[in-house]
Short mmCIF file of C-alpha atoms and ligand atoms in Angstrom, two decimals:
data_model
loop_
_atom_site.label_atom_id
_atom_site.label_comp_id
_atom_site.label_asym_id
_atom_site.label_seq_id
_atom_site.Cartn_x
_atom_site.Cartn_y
_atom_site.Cartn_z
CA UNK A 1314 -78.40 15.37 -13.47
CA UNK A 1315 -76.33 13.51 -10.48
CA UNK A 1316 -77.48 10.91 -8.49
CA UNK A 1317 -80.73 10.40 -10.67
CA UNK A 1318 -80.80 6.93 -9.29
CA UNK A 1319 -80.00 6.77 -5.41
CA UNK A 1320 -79.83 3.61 -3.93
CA UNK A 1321 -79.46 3.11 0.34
CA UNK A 1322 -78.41 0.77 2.29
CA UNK A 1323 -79.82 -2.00 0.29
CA UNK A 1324 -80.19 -5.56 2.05
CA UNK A 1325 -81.78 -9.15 0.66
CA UNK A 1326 -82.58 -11.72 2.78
CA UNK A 1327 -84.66 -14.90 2.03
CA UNK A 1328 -85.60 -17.13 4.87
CA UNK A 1329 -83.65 -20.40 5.13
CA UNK A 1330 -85.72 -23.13 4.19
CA UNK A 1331 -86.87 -26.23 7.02
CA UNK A 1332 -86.01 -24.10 9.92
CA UNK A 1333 -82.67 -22.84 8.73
CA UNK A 1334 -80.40 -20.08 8.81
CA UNK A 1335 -81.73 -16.91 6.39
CA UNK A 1336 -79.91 -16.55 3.52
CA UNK A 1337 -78.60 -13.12 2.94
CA UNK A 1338 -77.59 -12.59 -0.35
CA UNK A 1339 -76.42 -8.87 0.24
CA UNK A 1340 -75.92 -6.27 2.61
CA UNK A 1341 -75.88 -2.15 2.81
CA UNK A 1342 -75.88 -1.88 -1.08
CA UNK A 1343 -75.03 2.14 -1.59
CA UNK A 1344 -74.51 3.64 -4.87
CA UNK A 1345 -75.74 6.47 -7.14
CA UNK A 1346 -76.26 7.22 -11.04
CA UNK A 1347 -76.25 10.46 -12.61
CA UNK A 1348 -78.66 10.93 -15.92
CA UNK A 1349 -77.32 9.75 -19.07
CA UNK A 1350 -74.69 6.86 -17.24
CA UNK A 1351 -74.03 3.41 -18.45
CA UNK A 1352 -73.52 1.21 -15.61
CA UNK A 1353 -72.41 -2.56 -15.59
CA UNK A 1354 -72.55 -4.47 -12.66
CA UNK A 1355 -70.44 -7.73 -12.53
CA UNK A 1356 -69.71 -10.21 -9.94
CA UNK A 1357 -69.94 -14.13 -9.57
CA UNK A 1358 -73.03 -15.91 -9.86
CA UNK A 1359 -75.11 -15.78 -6.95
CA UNK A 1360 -74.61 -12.55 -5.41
CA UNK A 1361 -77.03 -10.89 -6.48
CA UNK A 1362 -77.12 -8.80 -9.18
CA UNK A 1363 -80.71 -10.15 -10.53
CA UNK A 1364 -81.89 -9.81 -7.29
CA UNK A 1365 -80.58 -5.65 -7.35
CA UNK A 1366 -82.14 -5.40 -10.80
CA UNK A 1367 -85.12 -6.61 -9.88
CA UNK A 1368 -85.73 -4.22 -6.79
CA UNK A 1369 -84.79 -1.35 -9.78
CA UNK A 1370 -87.60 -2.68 -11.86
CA UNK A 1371 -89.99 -2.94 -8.96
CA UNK A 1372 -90.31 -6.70 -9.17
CA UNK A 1373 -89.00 -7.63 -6.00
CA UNK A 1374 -89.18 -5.45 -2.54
CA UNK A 1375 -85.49 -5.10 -0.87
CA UNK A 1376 -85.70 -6.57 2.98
CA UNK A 1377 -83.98 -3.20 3.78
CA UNK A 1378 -83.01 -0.20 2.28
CA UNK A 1379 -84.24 2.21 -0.25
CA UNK A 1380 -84.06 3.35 -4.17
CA UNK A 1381 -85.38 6.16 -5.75
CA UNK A 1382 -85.27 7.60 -9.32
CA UNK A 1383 -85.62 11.21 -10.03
CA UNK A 1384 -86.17 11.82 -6.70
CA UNK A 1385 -89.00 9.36 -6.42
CA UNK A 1386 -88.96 6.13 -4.59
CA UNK A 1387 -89.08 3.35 -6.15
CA UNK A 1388 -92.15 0.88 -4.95
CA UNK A 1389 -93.13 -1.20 -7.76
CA UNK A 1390 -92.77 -1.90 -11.43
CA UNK A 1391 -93.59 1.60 -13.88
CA UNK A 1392 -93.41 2.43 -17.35
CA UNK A 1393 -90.66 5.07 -16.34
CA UNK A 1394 -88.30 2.24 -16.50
CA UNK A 1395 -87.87 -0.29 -19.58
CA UNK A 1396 -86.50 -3.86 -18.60
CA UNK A 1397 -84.71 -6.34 -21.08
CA UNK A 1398 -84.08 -9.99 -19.81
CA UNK A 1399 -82.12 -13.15 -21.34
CA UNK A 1400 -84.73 -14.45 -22.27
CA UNK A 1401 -86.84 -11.68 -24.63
CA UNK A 1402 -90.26 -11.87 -22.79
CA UNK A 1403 -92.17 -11.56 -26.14
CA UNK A 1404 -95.47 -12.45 -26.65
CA UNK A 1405 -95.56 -15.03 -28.97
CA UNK A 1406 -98.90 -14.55 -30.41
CA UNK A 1407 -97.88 -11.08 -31.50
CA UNK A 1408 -95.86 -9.49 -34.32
CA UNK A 1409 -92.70 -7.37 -33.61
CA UNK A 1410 -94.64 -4.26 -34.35
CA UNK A 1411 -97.49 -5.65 -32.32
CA UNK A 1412 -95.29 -6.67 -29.16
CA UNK A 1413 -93.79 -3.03 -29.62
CA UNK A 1414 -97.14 -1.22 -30.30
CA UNK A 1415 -98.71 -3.17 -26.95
CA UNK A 1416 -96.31 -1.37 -25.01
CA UNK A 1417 -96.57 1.92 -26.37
CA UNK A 1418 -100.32 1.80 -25.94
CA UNK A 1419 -99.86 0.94 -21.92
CA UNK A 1420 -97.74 3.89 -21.93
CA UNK A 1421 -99.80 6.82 -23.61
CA UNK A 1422 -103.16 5.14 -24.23
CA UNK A 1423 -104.72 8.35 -25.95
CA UNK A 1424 -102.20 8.65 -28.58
CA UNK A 1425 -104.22 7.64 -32.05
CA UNK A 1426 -103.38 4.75 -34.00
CA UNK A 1427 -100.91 6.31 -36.45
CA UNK A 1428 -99.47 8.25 -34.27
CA UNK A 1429 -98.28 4.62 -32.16
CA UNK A 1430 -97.39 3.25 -35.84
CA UNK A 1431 -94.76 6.12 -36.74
CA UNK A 1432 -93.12 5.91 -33.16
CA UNK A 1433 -93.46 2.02 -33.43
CA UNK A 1434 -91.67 2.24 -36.38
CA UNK A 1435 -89.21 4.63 -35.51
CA UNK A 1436 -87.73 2.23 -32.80
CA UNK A 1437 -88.01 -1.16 -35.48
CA UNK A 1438 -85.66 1.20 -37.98
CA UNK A 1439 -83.26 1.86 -35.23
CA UNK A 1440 -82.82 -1.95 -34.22
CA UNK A 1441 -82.60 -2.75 -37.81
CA UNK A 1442 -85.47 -4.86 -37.83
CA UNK A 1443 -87.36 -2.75 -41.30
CA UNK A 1444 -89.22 -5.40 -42.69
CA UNK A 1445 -89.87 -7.51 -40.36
CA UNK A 1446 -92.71 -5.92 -38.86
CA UNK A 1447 -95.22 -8.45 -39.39
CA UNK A 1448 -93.19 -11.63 -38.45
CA UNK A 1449 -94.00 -13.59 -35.13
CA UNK A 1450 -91.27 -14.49 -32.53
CA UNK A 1451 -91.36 -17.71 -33.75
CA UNK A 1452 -89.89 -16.86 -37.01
CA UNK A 1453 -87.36 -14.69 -35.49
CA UNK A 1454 -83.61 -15.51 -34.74
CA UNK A 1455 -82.64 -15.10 -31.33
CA UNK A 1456 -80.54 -11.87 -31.94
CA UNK A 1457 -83.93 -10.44 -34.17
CA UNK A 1458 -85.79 -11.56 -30.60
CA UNK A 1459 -83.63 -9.40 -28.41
CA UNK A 1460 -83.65 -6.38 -31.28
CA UNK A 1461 -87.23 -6.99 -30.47
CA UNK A 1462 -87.15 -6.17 -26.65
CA UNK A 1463 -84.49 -3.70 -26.93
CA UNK A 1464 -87.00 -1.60 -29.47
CA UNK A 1465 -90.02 -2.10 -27.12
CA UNK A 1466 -87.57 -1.11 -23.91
CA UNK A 1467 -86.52 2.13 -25.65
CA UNK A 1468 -90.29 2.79 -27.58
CA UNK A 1469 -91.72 3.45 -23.88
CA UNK A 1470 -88.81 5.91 -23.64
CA UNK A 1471 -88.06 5.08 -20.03
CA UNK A 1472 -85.79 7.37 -17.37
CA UNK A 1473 -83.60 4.16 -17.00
CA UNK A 1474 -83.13 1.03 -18.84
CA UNK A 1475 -82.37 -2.30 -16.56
CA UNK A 1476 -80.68 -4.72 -18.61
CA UNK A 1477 -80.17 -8.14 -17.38
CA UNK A 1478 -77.49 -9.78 -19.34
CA UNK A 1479 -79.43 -9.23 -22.72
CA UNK A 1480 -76.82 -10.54 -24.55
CA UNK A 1481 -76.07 -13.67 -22.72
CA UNK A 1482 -77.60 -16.64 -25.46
CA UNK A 1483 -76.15 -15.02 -28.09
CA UNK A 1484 -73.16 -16.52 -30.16
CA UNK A 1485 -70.27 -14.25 -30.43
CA UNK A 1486 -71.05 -13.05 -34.01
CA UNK A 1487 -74.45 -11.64 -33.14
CA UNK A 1488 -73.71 -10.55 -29.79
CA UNK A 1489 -70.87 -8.31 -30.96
CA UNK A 1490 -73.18 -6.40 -33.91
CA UNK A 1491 -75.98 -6.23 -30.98
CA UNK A 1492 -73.20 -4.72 -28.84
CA UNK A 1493 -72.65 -2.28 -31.63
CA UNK A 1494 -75.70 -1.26 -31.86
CA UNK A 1495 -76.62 -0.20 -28.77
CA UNK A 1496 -73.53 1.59 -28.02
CA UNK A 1497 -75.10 3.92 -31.03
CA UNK A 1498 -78.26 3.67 -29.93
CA UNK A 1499 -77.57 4.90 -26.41
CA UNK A 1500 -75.11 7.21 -27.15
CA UNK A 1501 -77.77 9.11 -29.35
CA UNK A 1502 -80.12 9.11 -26.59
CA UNK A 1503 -78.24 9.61 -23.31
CA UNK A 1504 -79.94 6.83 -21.91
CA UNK A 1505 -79.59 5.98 -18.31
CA UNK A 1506 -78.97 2.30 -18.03
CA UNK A 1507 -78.12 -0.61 -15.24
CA UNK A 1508 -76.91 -3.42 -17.00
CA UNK A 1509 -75.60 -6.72 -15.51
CA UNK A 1510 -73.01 -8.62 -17.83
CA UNK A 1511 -70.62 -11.64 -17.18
CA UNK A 1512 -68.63 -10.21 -19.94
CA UNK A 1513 -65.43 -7.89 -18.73
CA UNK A 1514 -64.85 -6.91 -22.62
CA UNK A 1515 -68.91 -6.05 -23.29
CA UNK A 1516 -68.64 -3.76 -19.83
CA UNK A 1517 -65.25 -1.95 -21.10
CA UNK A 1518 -67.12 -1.65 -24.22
CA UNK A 1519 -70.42 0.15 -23.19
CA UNK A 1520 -69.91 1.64 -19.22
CA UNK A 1521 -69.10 4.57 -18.27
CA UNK A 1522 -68.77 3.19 -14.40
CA UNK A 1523 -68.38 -0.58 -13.72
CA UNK A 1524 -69.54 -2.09 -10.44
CA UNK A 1525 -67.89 -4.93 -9.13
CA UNK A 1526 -69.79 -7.07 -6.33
CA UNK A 1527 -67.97 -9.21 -3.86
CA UNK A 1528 -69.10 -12.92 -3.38
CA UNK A 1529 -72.15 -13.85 -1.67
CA UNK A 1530 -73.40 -14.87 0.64
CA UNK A 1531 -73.84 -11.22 2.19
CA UNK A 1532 -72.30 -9.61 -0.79
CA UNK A 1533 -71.08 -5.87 -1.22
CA UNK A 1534 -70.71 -3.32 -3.76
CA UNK A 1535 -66.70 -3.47 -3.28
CA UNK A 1536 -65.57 -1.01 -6.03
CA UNK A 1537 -66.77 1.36 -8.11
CA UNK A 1538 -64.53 1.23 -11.17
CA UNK A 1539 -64.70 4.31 -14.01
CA UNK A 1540 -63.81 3.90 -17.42
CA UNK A 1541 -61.08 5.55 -18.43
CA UNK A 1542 -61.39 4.81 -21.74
CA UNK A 1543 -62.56 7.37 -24.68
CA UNK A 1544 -66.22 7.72 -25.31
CA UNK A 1545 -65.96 6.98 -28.56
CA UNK A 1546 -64.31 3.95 -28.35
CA UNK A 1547 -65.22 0.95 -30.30
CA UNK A 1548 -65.23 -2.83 -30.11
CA UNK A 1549 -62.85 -2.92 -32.97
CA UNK A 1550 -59.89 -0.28 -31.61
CA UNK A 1551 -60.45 -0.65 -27.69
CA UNK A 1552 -57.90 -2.94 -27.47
CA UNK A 1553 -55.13 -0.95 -29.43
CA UNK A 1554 -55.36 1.50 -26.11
CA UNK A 1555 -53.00 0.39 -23.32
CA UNK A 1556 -55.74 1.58 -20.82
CA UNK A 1557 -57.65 -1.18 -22.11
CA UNK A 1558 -55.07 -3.74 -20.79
CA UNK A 1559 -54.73 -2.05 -17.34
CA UNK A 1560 -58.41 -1.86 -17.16
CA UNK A 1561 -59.31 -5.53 -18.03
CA UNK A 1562 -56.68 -7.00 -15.51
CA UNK A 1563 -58.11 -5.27 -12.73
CA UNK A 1564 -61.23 -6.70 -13.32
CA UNK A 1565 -60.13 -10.01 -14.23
CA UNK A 1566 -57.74 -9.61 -11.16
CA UNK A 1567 -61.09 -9.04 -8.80
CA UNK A 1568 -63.05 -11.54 -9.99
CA UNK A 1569 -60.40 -13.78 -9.80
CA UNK A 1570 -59.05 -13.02 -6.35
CA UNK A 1571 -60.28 -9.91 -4.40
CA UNK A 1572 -64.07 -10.36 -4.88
CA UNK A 1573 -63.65 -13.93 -2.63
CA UNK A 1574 -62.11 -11.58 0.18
CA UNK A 1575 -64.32 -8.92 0.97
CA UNK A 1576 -66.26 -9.35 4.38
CA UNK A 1577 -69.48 -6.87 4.30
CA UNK A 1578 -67.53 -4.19 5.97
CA UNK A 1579 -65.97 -3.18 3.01
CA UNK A 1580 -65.72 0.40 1.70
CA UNK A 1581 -66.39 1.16 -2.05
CA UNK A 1582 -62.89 2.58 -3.53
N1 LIG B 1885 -87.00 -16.18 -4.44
C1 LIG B 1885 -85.86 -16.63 -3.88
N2 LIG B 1885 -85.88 -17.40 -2.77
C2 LIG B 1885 -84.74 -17.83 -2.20
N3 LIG B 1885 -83.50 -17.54 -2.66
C3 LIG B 1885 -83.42 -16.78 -3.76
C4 LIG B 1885 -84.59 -16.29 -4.44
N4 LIG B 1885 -84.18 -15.53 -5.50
C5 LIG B 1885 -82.83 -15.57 -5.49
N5 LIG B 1885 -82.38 -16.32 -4.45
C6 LIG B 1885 -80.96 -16.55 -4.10
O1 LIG B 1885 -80.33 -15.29 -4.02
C7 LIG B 1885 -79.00 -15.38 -4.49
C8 LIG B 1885 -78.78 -14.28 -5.54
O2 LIG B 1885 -79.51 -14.59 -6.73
P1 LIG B 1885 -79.38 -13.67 -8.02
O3 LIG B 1885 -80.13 -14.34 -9.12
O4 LIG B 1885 -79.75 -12.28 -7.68
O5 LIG B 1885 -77.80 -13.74 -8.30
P2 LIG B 1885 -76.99 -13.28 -9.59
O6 LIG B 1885 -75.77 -12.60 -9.07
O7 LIG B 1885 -77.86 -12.54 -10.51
O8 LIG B 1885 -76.59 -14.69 -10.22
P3 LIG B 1885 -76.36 -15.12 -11.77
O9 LIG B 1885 -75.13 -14.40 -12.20
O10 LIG B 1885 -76.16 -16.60 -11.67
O11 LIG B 1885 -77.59 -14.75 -12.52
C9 LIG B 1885 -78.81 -16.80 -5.00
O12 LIG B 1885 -78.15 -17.52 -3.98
C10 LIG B 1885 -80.22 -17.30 -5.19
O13 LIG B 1885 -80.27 -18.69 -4.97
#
């Protein structure tokens, strides 16, 4: 389905603080993604990309503009879409099949116990985490903590997944077999998913569409880059494909120069 999410003339301002100047972080935000996408957004720190995420969650109300998913606008948090921070917001008091089963219970409350333990499971087998069912957070590494989110994000089987750099405390090692994994993961599903990364390889890796943000203050969407990379590419042969050269200079290139130079004028290429 096109333009599942739509997104309008998006704006962000917070007032300036002790009688000063508002802050607007950015300005007439446009874009669309069809069903089944993976998006990455990247752009320096500070222009915004949280802040987007979090009016796609329903966390935070846009100071103008609109969103709506599957035709529906968006005005507050909802099961329909699955959210995985930095930091895994586990509840620490609760095992991995317990932070997982909380959220399928919110989600279809009639559904009898076993029937929330097989889909429970289901989602702990696909992130790898069999056996671990009964362990707390606390006796989880950091990769088994994002697993851990990542399950409970897909369990509630949301329209879109937002994804705010889930990867980010990571070391390289784990980061790269998460990486793997959800490029399975989501390619079995057809997810829909919005995912902000500071990492130009991780974005070749797993978009199908990268967005590329200028520099705020009063930030703008400035291109809208498509992979032209194979679908089933993988972290270990990307690189023998001279598209993936091209590809990762023009990014670098942006965030390096052209994102500085964009007034909020701009036009999306
Ligand atoms: N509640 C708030 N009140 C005032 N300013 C805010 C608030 N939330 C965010 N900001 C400002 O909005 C701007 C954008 O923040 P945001 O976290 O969305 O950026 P980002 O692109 O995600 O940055 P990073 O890559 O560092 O996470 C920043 O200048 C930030 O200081």
């Amino acid at each position: 389905m096109q333009n599942f999410l739509q997104v309008q003339g998006l704006r962000k301002a917070f007032p300036g603080t002790g009688g000063g100047a508002e802050l607007v972080v950015f300005d007439d935000v446009n874009f669309t993604i069809d069903r089944g996408e993976f998006v990455c957004i990247i752009g320096h720190s500070g222009c915004g990309k949280t802040t987007i995420l979090n009016v796609l969650a329903g966390l935070e109300a846009p100071t103008d503009g609109h969103s709506f998913i599957d035709g529906r606008e968006i005005s507050g948090p909802s099961l329909d879409r699955g959210v995985v921070f930095q930091s895994h917001a586990l509840m620490p008091w609760m095992t991995v099949r317990g932070n997982i089963a909380f959220a399928v219970r919110s989600k279809w409350p009639d559904w009898s116990r076993s029937k929330v333990d097989s889909h429970v499971q289901q989602f702990i087998d696909m992130v790898h985490l069999t056996g671990s069912e009964d362990k707390k957070p606390s006796q989880l590494s950091g990769g088994m903590k994002q697993r851990v989110g990542i399950a409970r994000a897909f369990a509630i089987q949301p329209k879109m997944l937002l994804l705010d750099e889930p990867f980010g405390a990571l070391d390289a090692l784990t980061r790269g077999n998460i990486q793997d994994e959800l490029v399975t993961i989501v390619r079995g599903t057809q997810q829909t998913v919005f995912m902000i990364t500071h990492d130009v390889d991780e974005a070749i890796l797993l978009s199908d569409k990268i967005f590329l943000m200028s520099n705020g203050p009063r930030a703008v969407l400035a291109e809208i880059v498509t992979n032209p990379l194979p679908k089933d590419r993988t972290r270990a042969t990307m690189h023998h494909d001279p598209k993936f050269y091209e590809l990762r200079n023009h990014l670098i290139d942006f965030l390096v120069h052209r994102s500085k130079s964009y007034a909020s004028t701009s036009s999306v290429q």
